Amino acid sequence: MHAALLLSLPALLAQVVVADVTVYGFFGQTTVDPNAAATGTVSAEPSTTSFVTTPGPPHFTELAAYNNIYLEPPAIPSPAPATQFAIGVPTSAQLMNGLSIPQSGSFFGFSIEMSVANQLIGKNSTTLFVPFLNLMNIVAERAGAVHIRVGGNTQETAYMVDSLPNGEFLEKDHEDASNPTSTPIIAFTDDLLYMLGNVSALINARWYLGIPFNDTTDFRLQIAEHGEAILGDKLLGFQAANEPDLYAAHYHRPTSYGPYDFFGEYALLTQAYQADSNVPVKNNLIAPSVSGTWTPEMVWNTGFVEAYTQYLGALAVERYPSDNCAVIYPNPNNPPKDPLQMLPTYLTHQAGLNMATQYRNSTLLAQGWGKPFLMFETNTASCGGFPGISDSFASTLWGVDYALQLANSNFTGALFHFGGQNVSYNPFTAVPTNESAFHEWTVGPIFYSSIFVAEAMGKTNTTQIIDMFPNNGNDQTPGYAIYENGEFARMALINFMTDPSGANDYTATIYVGGSGWNEANGVPSSVKVKYLLAPSTSEKDNITWAGQTLGGRYEVDGIWKGQETIQTVQCDQTQNMCQVKVPAPGAALVFFSDAAQQAVDPSTTETFPTTVVTKTANTVTIDPSVLATSNGQSGKNRANLGGTSQGGANSAPRAMGVVPGVTSLSCLLAGMLAVLLRFR
């Protein structure tokens, strides 16, 4: 089904991102111009000469999201892992010790910095960005829903206003940046919330928002008041305090600020929250969202959860495995990290384990408290990630393993962060406005991780996961068994190595049930396999999921390209085994029944192509049937539209003076011009 929308794209700022590395490019290993620091150029001529690292790293002076510098993949370990090994699992979940708590398909979600919502989601409530809708719907259709947070550092000082010039819903004041990371002060209108609601009217998107925490005498609860009224059941909750353990370092609190000070400030927040009659839901706050300077145990030890449990809908932390902050914010205590040296640390199972295991005590406590436990903001590295890692297939495989490891460790969700076009780790990036007539969007490699994980988790909300530590626990060849409705359903297998020769492809022999488990043999006659593939872990564009790609840089409209290819592997039921090969590099998702596959046919996925043509007038068309039900109501009863939830059960009255609904598109589209992006 197709619904036509107007497409408009905002202007974005560029920022230099640099890396001190040995690099190779499209033509193999490259030579870096010794004058690169002065000229801002990198040679792409074929060469076997390595760049010798110096204090001045090579510069890529265009937007970081489009960096074309490739890192050389790590060598195969010596000795290399075995390429043949067995994995045995029972059919019944009751026989498998150590399974995770039940997980949902929406486990892998997204975190959008509030300041870039107008770059990624839409220009306003009636002008939504088509690629955003298409890409988010890819995940929602596989997961059942997609969870998105709009917040981050910029939520902390944000304030709501009645209106902004030129009908904008968001305005950044860079002159009044609030901390050493130059976070701008944000002014926004409730049209931001109507925009989110209109996204949810088209796809099953649900939202996390944030309450400002910079002024404990006035918590500015307008975002909660209006968010509840406008988003209704599409609202998941409100984060209150974003990384409070960094407040002192960012000069937002005295240097002595600690967990007990935070405990006291939260008391003030809950008092204000309870007293605000315009906030009807009182149990959906998310905290403490510490980033690693404090451990969560330091907060738990204050009695935080016991004191505020009636207000807390979920517990959360935020964490990145590393940072690239020294490139942007020089600090003698945090020298720059060489991405080439960092790359191997992401291509190992230990990377996910290192992140997840430090929170196992907290996830256990959260279960006892009856609270979900979220990784509320994460990605490959803070301060925008590492070029050559965060924007390569290495991040795809890392993201799959990391997300599954968090689920295995009883987190209940993980949100992968977006910044602007000046970062490397974005799941996807909007085209610069001045190039929108001839370029489209760009998908970051880690977006493919979200698709893999969504299909691995399924839609039943009964998924349980266990890390199998196959191949004697080798770091290069991790694997997870996945149970659904109490039965073995899927297996996820990863190969972190790069070897075009095929010599380090591995074959996993999977046994299901059998006498070793006191069960009947459980292997089916055949299994279906979807592969996540790229030529190397350093690849940035040529990435495929089940034979399809979303396109390379400047090529993405959110619609799959190519023919879907799902492999069928014949099993040996006599010997109760299936043999599945996993290329180096790559990941395989193995489905042990048709029900386990829960197939999504990409050709039937709802997409939102635009029919707007540049520099012409009155050329827009829109499907009337979509408008007729766009807010869950028919044309004859839309007089008081303001709702955003499908079905209209939580429709909000149009009381804020903002034209909210998707239905208003019908009167706006015909007379407006927009930038052309061609969508199939």
XYZ file of C-alpha atoms in Angstrom:
680
model
C 0.000 0.000 0.000
C 1.289 3.478 -0.777
C 0.541 6.775 0.893
C 1.932 9.929 -0.685
C 3.471 12.585 1.517
C 5.263 15.853 0.924
C 9.023 15.612 1.318
C 11.123 18.470 2.594
C 14.695 18.366 3.921
C 16.430 20.795 6.300
C 19.886 22.257 6.026
C 22.602 20.572 8.055
C 25.983 21.667 9.310
C 29.265 19.992 8.437
C 32.071 19.215 10.819
C 35.500 17.770 10.260
C 36.069 14.291 11.656
C 39.583 12.935 11.588
C 41.336 9.696 12.382
C 44.964 8.716 12.837
C 45.012 5.477 10.877
C 46.387 3.314 8.137
C 43.715 3.367 5.479
C 42.683 1.882 2.193
C 39.995 2.976 -0.183
C 37.951 1.858 -3.126
C 41.091 0.878 -5.047
C 42.875 -0.912 -2.240
C 45.292 0.538 0.251
C 45.878 4.242 -0.266
C 48.573 6.783 0.304
C 47.645 9.745 2.423
C 48.907 13.042 1.116
C 51.501 14.326 3.614
C 49.939 17.751 3.109
C 46.482 16.409 3.934
C 46.268 18.384 7.133
C 46.677 21.559 5.138
C 44.744 20.655 2.011
C 41.970 18.554 3.534
C 42.338 15.896 0.835
C 43.082 12.185 0.831
C 44.631 10.476 -2.181
C 42.633 7.569 -3.581
C 45.259 6.335 -6.023
C 46.067 2.599 -5.992
C 49.127 2.067 -3.835
C 50.745 -0.377 -1.476
C 52.285 2.373 0.629
C 50.921 2.583 4.156
C 50.233 5.833 5.878
C 52.697 6.279 8.724
C 50.831 7.737 11.651
C 51.948 11.159 12.788
C 50.599 13.650 15.328
C 48.417 15.093 12.565
C 45.877 12.474 11.431
C 44.495 12.413 7.879
C 41.556 14.701 7.366
C 38.227 14.013 5.754
C 36.753 17.464 5.509
C 33.293 16.576 4.249
C 30.422 15.421 6.439
C 31.457 12.473 8.593
C 28.405 10.444 7.607
C 29.839 10.190 4.077
C 33.466 9.441 4.949
C 35.039 7.265 2.237
C 38.164 6.299 4.180
C 38.317 2.539 4.754
C 40.292 0.819 7.495
C 42.168 -2.356 6.740
C 40.382 -5.364 8.300
C 42.215 -7.206 11.067
C 44.245 -10.237 10.118
C 42.888 -13.710 10.786
C 43.833 -14.741 14.340
C 46.688 -17.165 14.740
C 45.818 -19.883 15.368
C 42.599 -19.447 13.421
C 39.321 -20.664 14.936
C 38.043 -24.092 13.957
C 35.815 -23.973 10.893
C 33.736 -27.031 11.886
C 31.975 -27.286 15.227
C 28.745 -28.560 16.780
C 25.986 -26.845 18.765
C 23.376 -28.876 20.640
C 20.097 -27.474 21.984
C 16.917 -28.985 23.443
C 13.587 -28.472 21.732
C 11.874 -27.460 24.973
C 12.867 -24.239 26.712
C 12.255 -25.962 30.048
C 15.386 -28.060 29.499
C 17.648 -25.084 28.665
C 19.159 -23.462 31.736
C 20.135 -19.810 31.642
C 17.562 -18.469 29.217
C 16.842 -14.757 29.290
C 13.589 -13.230 30.444
C 10.955 -12.976 27.661
C 11.903 -10.289 25.159
C 9.981 -8.321 22.528
C 10.712 -7.737 18.869
C 11.057 -4.010 19.524
C 14.174 -4.641 21.637
C 16.471 -2.809 19.199
C 15.194 0.774 19.120
C 16.553 4.195 18.283
C 17.542 7.356 20.134
C 17.319 10.624 18.209
C 19.022 13.682 19.616
C 16.244 16.214 20.132
C 18.149 18.887 18.218
C 18.080 16.855 14.975
C 14.417 15.781 15.048
C 13.711 18.320 12.303
C 16.464 16.772 10.175
C 15.347 13.152 10.476
C 11.626 12.924 11.245
C 9.932 15.824 9.510
C 9.807 19.518 8.855
C 6.629 19.813 10.879
C 3.531 17.795 11.739
C 2.233 17.904 8.168
C 5.551 17.438 6.361
C 7.014 14.079 7.331
C 10.191 12.761 5.744
C 9.363 9.781 3.584
C 12.677 7.898 3.995
C 12.282 8.083 7.772
C 8.828 6.530 7.555
C 10.001 3.822 5.173
C 13.068 2.895 7.210
C 11.269 2.844 10.535
C 8.476 0.771 9.040
C 10.989 -1.851 7.912
C 11.771 -2.427 11.591
C 8.194 -2.018 12.848
C 6.800 -4.622 10.462
C 9.359 -7.174 11.621
C 9.307 -6.304 15.309
C 5.630 -5.467 15.718
C 6.570 -1.918 16.741
C 9.548 0.399 16.722
C 10.552 2.279 19.879
C 12.131 5.714 19.412
C 13.444 8.184 21.919
C 13.616 11.895 21.120
C 15.894 13.492 23.671
C 19.503 13.284 24.775
C 21.742 16.076 25.982
C 19.602 18.681 24.251
C 16.465 17.707 26.201
C 18.059 18.898 29.433
C 17.796 22.595 28.646
C 14.852 22.473 26.208
C 11.796 24.610 26.797
C 8.402 24.765 25.113
C 7.113 27.945 23.493
C 3.791 28.763 21.836
C 5.315 29.453 18.437
C 8.558 30.031 16.560
C 9.336 32.176 13.510
C 8.440 30.821 10.062
C 6.303 28.078 11.509
C 9.308 26.081 12.772
C 8.799 23.646 15.655
C 12.450 23.617 16.797
C 15.074 26.305 17.207
C 18.658 25.950 18.439
C 20.513 28.730 20.218
C 24.192 27.976 19.618
C 25.183 31.289 21.171
C 23.981 30.016 24.537
C 25.520 26.548 24.418
C 25.193 24.995 27.837
C 28.326 22.961 28.491
C 31.794 21.973 27.279
C 30.215 19.765 24.600
C 28.582 22.860 23.055
C 25.061 21.501 23.453
C 22.687 24.192 22.163
C 19.664 25.453 24.059
C 16.509 24.148 22.346
C 13.174 25.921 21.990
C 10.322 23.816 20.613
C 6.586 23.967 20.058
C 4.025 21.232 20.534
C 4.034 20.725 16.778
C 7.011 18.475 17.502
C 4.662 16.221 19.455
C 1.987 16.343 16.763
C 4.660 15.332 14.263
C 5.526 12.272 16.347
C 1.847 11.458 16.662
C 1.375 11.646 12.919
C 4.276 9.262 12.396
C 2.481 6.858 14.730
C -0.708 7.265 12.724
C 1.130 5.776 9.742
C 3.481 3.223 11.312
C 3.554 1.527 14.711
C 6.082 3.874 16.309
C 6.126 4.497 20.057
C 8.024 7.260 21.776
C 10.206 8.102 24.742
C 10.560 11.802 25.608
C 12.611 13.696 28.167
C 11.822 16.144 30.969
C 14.410 18.943 31.366
C 16.507 18.554 34.496
C 18.683 21.656 34.484
C 16.458 23.732 36.778
C 15.198 21.906 39.856
C 13.083 24.908 40.873
C 11.116 24.676 37.610
C 11.116 21.295 35.887
C 9.169 22.628 32.885
C 6.714 19.739 32.722
C 4.989 21.078 29.605
C 6.497 18.305 27.494
C 4.857 15.755 29.806
C 1.537 17.616 29.875
C 1.330 17.997 26.105
C 2.981 14.661 25.396
C 0.344 12.767 27.336
C -2.469 14.704 25.680
C -1.161 14.411 22.124
C 0.533 11.000 21.976
C -1.714 8.979 24.259
C -0.921 5.271 24.145
C 1.963 5.875 21.717
C 3.909 7.425 24.577
C 6.196 4.981 26.400
C 7.549 7.243 29.121
C 9.659 10.228 30.128
C 13.332 10.174 30.917
C 14.040 12.573 33.751
C 17.779 13.307 34.024
C 20.113 12.392 31.195
C 23.517 11.168 32.415
C 23.387 12.898 35.815
C 26.786 11.430 36.679
C 28.267 13.849 34.088
C 26.534 16.947 35.449
C 29.546 18.019 37.509
C 32.027 17.395 34.682
C 29.837 19.479 32.355
C 29.583 22.317 34.909
C 25.858 21.757 35.435
C 26.318 21.034 39.146
C 29.020 21.617 41.774
C 32.072 19.363 41.596
C 30.895 17.631 44.784
C 27.630 16.496 43.149
C 27.007 12.820 43.844
C 24.302 10.118 43.923
C 22.730 11.391 47.153
C 22.443 14.891 45.668
C 20.704 13.337 42.682
C 18.400 11.427 45.044
C 17.360 14.717 46.664
C 16.715 16.428 43.354
C 14.573 13.529 42.206
C 12.397 14.044 45.261
C 11.730 17.583 44.034
C 10.853 16.257 40.587
C 8.404 13.647 41.865
C 6.713 16.247 44.060
C 6.226 18.523 41.053
C 5.096 15.590 38.921
C 2.558 14.470 41.497
C 1.206 17.995 41.925
C 0.722 18.629 38.201
C -2.910 17.802 37.422
C -2.211 18.117 33.690
C -0.026 15.008 33.795
C -2.521 12.169 34.231
C -0.024 9.278 34.220
C 2.315 9.311 37.208
C 4.208 6.017 36.865
C 6.161 6.384 33.618
C 9.417 8.099 34.611
C 12.719 6.547 33.480
C 15.905 6.846 35.552
C 18.716 7.046 36.590
C 20.321 6.922 33.106
C 23.867 7.032 34.462
C 26.633 6.752 31.879
C 29.420 4.934 33.711
C 31.005 7.640 35.852
C 28.655 6.375 38.554
C 27.708 2.730 38.634
C 23.983 2.070 38.895
C 24.686 0.415 42.254
C 25.823 3.796 43.571
C 22.317 5.065 42.833
C 20.541 1.931 44.100
C 22.448 2.239 47.400
C 20.750 5.572 48.103
C 17.382 3.799 48.249
C 16.404 5.440 44.964
C 14.132 2.725 43.596
C 12.398 2.055 46.902
C 11.727 5.765 47.386
C 10.409 6.506 43.898
C 9.088 3.148 42.728
C 5.526 4.437 42.284
C 6.795 6.944 39.705
C 9.279 4.735 37.867
C 8.098 2.952 34.734
C 11.574 1.657 33.888
C 15.169 1.763 35.049
C 17.858 2.768 32.578
C 21.546 3.275 31.953
C 23.426 4.817 29.037
C 26.769 3.508 27.876
C 29.127 3.519 24.923
C 32.007 1.033 24.762
C 34.497 3.794 23.950
C 34.669 7.430 22.871
C 36.140 9.539 20.115
C 35.814 12.751 22.086
C 39.466 13.773 21.992
C 39.209 14.585 18.291
C 36.579 17.242 18.993
C 37.329 18.165 22.609
C 41.084 17.845 23.267
C 41.820 16.622 26.765
C 45.266 15.630 28.075
C 43.570 13.022 30.262
C 41.896 11.419 27.241
C 44.342 11.242 24.317
C 43.028 10.492 20.818
C 42.353 6.853 19.998
C 43.620 5.324 16.752
C 40.617 3.756 14.966
C 42.854 1.185 13.300
C 43.914 -0.062 16.725
C 40.354 0.110 17.990
C 38.865 -1.849 15.078
C 39.800 -5.362 16.316
C 38.187 -4.645 19.694
C 34.774 -4.377 17.971
C 35.227 -7.595 16.009
C 35.094 -9.897 18.973
C 32.402 -11.477 21.112
C 34.163 -10.099 24.167
C 33.082 -6.586 23.184
C 29.422 -7.308 23.906
C 30.259 -9.328 26.993
C 32.330 -6.482 28.422
C 29.361 -4.133 28.112
C 26.628 -6.459 29.329
C 28.206 -8.326 32.228
C 28.838 -5.206 34.320
C 25.060 -4.689 34.492
C 23.974 -8.240 35.343
C 23.527 -7.358 39.013
C 21.301 -4.425 38.077
C 19.177 -6.422 35.644
C 18.664 -8.999 38.391
C 17.669 -6.291 40.859
C 15.317 -4.782 38.277
C 13.501 -8.101 37.969
C 13.059 -8.167 41.730
C 11.684 -4.645 41.635
C 9.390 -5.517 38.735
C 10.938 -2.888 36.446
C 12.149 -3.089 32.831
C 15.855 -2.295 32.458
C 16.860 -0.294 29.380
C 20.102 0.622 27.664
C 18.622 4.020 26.929
C 21.398 5.395 24.721
C 24.272 3.555 23.092
C 26.266 3.099 19.921
C 29.810 2.241 18.877
C 31.513 5.199 20.569
C 30.407 8.489 22.065
C 31.176 11.827 20.414
C 30.052 10.541 17.043
C 31.832 7.205 16.782
C 34.985 6.214 14.889
C 35.301 6.709 11.129
C 36.027 3.364 9.524
C 34.404 1.459 12.415
C 31.066 3.081 13.186
C 30.297 3.503 9.477
C 31.423 0.036 8.342
C 30.191 -3.556 8.367
C 32.227 -4.034 11.550
C 29.553 -2.015 13.357
C 26.815 -4.161 11.781
C 28.220 -7.391 13.219
C 29.119 -5.684 16.495
C 25.576 -4.296 16.742
C 23.988 -7.725 16.217
C 26.194 -9.391 18.819
C 25.924 -6.511 21.289
C 22.122 -6.294 21.104
C 21.682 -10.059 21.460
C 24.123 -10.071 24.379
C 22.137 -7.334 26.135
C 18.949 -9.347 25.605
C 20.731 -12.451 26.893
C 21.719 -10.418 29.972
C 18.091 -9.424 30.681
C 18.049 -5.883 29.440
C 14.603 -5.197 28.010
C 15.621 -2.819 25.229
C 18.515 -0.905 23.698
C 18.287 2.428 21.860
C 20.993 3.209 19.285
C 21.740 6.897 19.022
C 21.593 9.348 16.098
C 23.394 12.635 15.862
C 23.645 15.040 12.933
C 25.517 14.604 9.671
C 28.799 15.267 11.433
C 28.913 11.842 13.126
C 29.914 8.387 11.914
C 27.512 6.132 13.808
C 24.081 7.176 12.501
C 21.722 4.325 11.618
C 20.762 6.574 8.719
C 21.390 10.145 7.638
C 19.287 12.655 5.713
C 20.692 14.132 2.524
C 22.085 17.673 2.812
C 19.427 20.085 1.607
C 21.669 21.630 -1.051
C 22.130 18.162 -2.595
C 18.557 16.939 -2.345
C 17.775 17.512 -6.034
C 20.244 14.813 -7.044
C 21.033 12.769 -3.908
C 18.978 10.646 -1.541
C 19.517 9.490 2.055
C 22.279 7.255 3.412
C 21.843 4.174 5.572
C 24.514 3.499 8.172
C 25.678 -0.119 8.426
C 24.333 -0.469 11.957
C 20.770 -0.078 10.657
C 21.073 -3.571 9.192
C 21.740 -4.810 12.735
C 18.298 -3.607 13.768
C 16.640 -5.600 10.978
C 18.517 -8.786 11.884
C 17.670 -8.421 15.583
C 14.005 -7.617 14.892
C 13.619 -10.832 12.913
C 15.604 -12.783 15.487
C 13.292 -11.575 18.259
C 9.996 -11.991 16.382
C 6.634 -10.480 17.261
C 5.254 -12.762 19.969
C 6.934 -11.046 22.966
C 7.837 -14.531 24.250
C 11.383 -14.710 22.870
C 14.090 -16.007 25.197
C 17.759 -15.954 24.266
C 20.883 -17.744 25.424
C 24.507 -17.248 24.460
C 25.750 -20.689 23.382
C 29.496 -19.822 23.388
C 30.007 -22.204 20.445
C 33.348 -23.369 19.042
C 34.766 -23.610 22.567
C 33.757 -20.016 23.204
C 35.871 -18.589 20.394
C 35.578 -14.795 20.224
C 35.331 -14.763 16.431
C 32.387 -17.171 16.041
C 29.588 -16.384 18.545
C 26.130 -17.898 18.388
C 22.780 -17.561 20.183
C 19.879 -19.982 20.534
C 16.459 -18.336 20.447
C 13.307 -19.835 21.945
C 9.763 -18.684 21.300
C 6.581 -19.818 23.015
C 8.702 -22.268 24.983
C 10.157 -24.020 21.906
C 13.458 -23.741 20.047
C 12.795 -21.468 17.071
C 15.898 -19.756 15.680
C 19.660 -19.569 15.900
C 21.845 -16.514 15.250
C 25.421 -17.176 14.112
C 28.165 -14.555 13.556
C 31.568 -14.675 11.853
C 33.729 -11.633 12.676
C 36.626 -12.583 10.367
C 37.330 -11.177 6.893
C 38.666 -13.698 4.382
C 37.610 -13.400 0.719
C 39.173 -16.800 -0.029
C 36.485 -18.611 1.968
C 39.060 -20.499 3.987
C 37.676 -19.070 7.226
C 34.006 -19.529 6.484
C 32.741 -21.886 9.164
C 30.085 -24.581 9.287
C 28.017 -25.044 12.436
C 26.403 -28.456 12.849
C 23.236 -27.917 14.883
C 21.601 -30.765 16.829
C 18.088 -30.260 18.225
C 16.694 -32.457 20.981
C 17.594 -36.133 20.920
C 18.655 -38.616 23.532
C 21.145 -36.244 25.130
C 18.186 -34.166 26.286
C 15.830 -37.105 26.838
C 13.744 -35.777 23.970
C 12.752 -36.979 20.555
C 14.917 -35.765 17.686
C 13.879 -32.220 16.858
C 15.652 -31.361 13.619
C 13.224 -30.547 10.766
C 13.715 -31.821 7.234
C 15.058 -28.395 6.223
C 15.696 -24.936 7.621
C 15.548 -21.465 6.105
C 18.558 -19.163 6.424
C 18.842 -15.406 5.943
C 22.343 -14.000 5.570
C 23.698 -10.585 6.540
C 26.726 -10.117 4.285
C 29.407 -7.724 3.033
C 32.734 -8.255 1.222
C 34.714 -7.289 4.325
C 34.211 -5.880 7.799
C 35.443 -2.537 6.433
C 32.737 -2.319 3.769
C 30.477 0.720 4.015
C 27.997 0.425 1.147
C 27.732 -3.089 -0.280
C 25.808 -4.674 2.604
C 22.923 -7.078 2.015
C 20.230 -8.717 4.119
C 18.812 -11.835 2.465
C 20.249 -10.658 -0.845
C 18.708 -7.181 -0.709
C 20.239 -3.815 0.040
C 18.882 -0.415 0.948
C 21.555 1.221 -1.203
C 24.868 2.982 -0.778
C 25.608 6.544 0.206
C 23.139 9.056 -1.273
C 21.052 6.178 -2.696
C 18.509 5.355 0.012
C 14.784 5.998 -0.114
C 13.891 3.343 2.465
C 12.775 0.757 -0.096
C 14.620 -2.506 -0.654
C 16.634 -2.982 -3.831
C 17.195 -6.369 -5.419
C 15.492 -9.723 -5.006
C 15.100 -11.296 -1.584
C 17.011 -14.574 -1.326
C 16.297 -16.969 1.518
C 18.458 -20.084 1.507
C 16.979 -23.521 2.175
C 19.332 -25.959 3.879
C 18.450 -29.651 3.874
C 18.920 -31.365 7.227
C 19.770 -34.961 8.098
C 16.905 -36.137 10.300
C 18.464 -39.574 10.693
C 21.475 -38.032 12.397
C 19.363 -35.201 13.834
C 21.554 -32.419 12.454
C 21.572 -29.366 10.206
C 24.780 -27.885 8.833
C 24.813 -24.124 8.264
C 27.734 -22.266 6.718
C 28.574 -18.716 7.830
C 30.849 -16.685 5.524
C 33.784 -14.604 6.744
C 32.486 -12.000 7.400
C 28.768 -12.405 7.925
C 25.881 -13.424 10.129
C 23.212 -16.067 9.602
C 19.723 -16.210 11.070
C 18.479 -19.801 10.936
C 14.737 -20.491 11.140
C 13.769 -23.961 12.349
C 10.128 -23.766 11.252
C 7.876 -21.709 9.005
C 6.228 -20.259 12.116
C 9.648 -19.244 13.444
C 10.343 -17.303 10.270
C 7.220 -15.119 10.496
C 8.097 -14.047 6.982
C 7.826 -10.422 5.951
C 7.540 -10.062 2.190
C 9.466 -6.875 1.302
C 7.310 -6.424 -1.787
C 4.209 -6.001 0.395
C 5.791 -3.736 3.000
C 3.867 -0.475 3.250
C 5.933 2.383 1.864
C 5.320 6.103 1.536
C 6.516 7.378 -1.850
C 6.222 11.055 -2.725
C 4.853 12.283 -6.022
C 6.049 15.846 -5.528
C 8.071 17.254 -8.430
C 10.582 20.064 -8.051
C 9.862 23.468 -9.600
C 6.357 22.657 -10.728
C 3.049 23.432 -9.110
C -0.035 21.460 -8.112
C 1.425 18.070 -9.011
C 0.943 16.244 -5.748
C -1.339 13.222 -5.519
C -2.367 11.417 -2.364
C -4.380 8.266 -1.871
C -7.828 9.394 -0.618
C -8.306 6.113 1.262
C -5.287 6.938 3.400
C -6.618 10.361 4.270
C -10.029 8.895 5.009
C -8.625 6.867 7.880
C -5.460 8.786 8.669
C -6.356 9.444 12.290
C -8.459 6.361 12.815
C -11.651 8.222 11.818
C -13.632 8.624 8.632
C -14.123 11.885 6.770
C -17.553 12.546 8.221
C -16.382 12.654 11.838
C -13.114 14.553 11.558
C -14.479 17.876 12.733
C -12.530 17.821 15.993
C -9.445 15.919 14.948
C -6.397 16.057 17.135
C -5.693 12.421 17.812
C -2.690 10.554 16.631
C -3.088 6.958 17.716
C -4.329 4.384 15.253
C -7.943 3.725 16.042
C -8.426 7.140 17.571
C -8.775 5.764 21.095
C -6.526 8.404 22.589
C -7.292 11.320 20.316
C -6.429 14.690 21.772
C -8.545 17.781 21.143
C -7.016 20.437 18.937
C -6.605 22.890 21.777
C -3.075 24.130 21.266
C -3.627 26.226 18.158
C -1.540 23.899 15.981
C -2.916 22.093 12.959
C -2.089 18.516 13.960
C -3.354 15.653 11.873
C -2.174 13.876 8.781
C -5.588 14.778 7.385
C -4.472 18.362 6.944
C -2.074 17.151 4.262
C -4.888 17.095 1.732
C -5.270 20.856 1.796
C -1.551 21.623 2.108
C 0.073 19.358 -0.439
C -1.542 20.627 -3.626
C -0.168 24.152 -3.385
C 3.250 23.520 -1.890
C 6.586 22.864 -3.554
C 9.106 20.364 -2.250
C 12.466 18.895 -2.984
C 12.297 15.874 -5.251
C 13.387 12.496 -4.064
C 12.418 9.699 -6.383
C 10.740 6.782 -4.632
C 9.656 3.557 -6.193
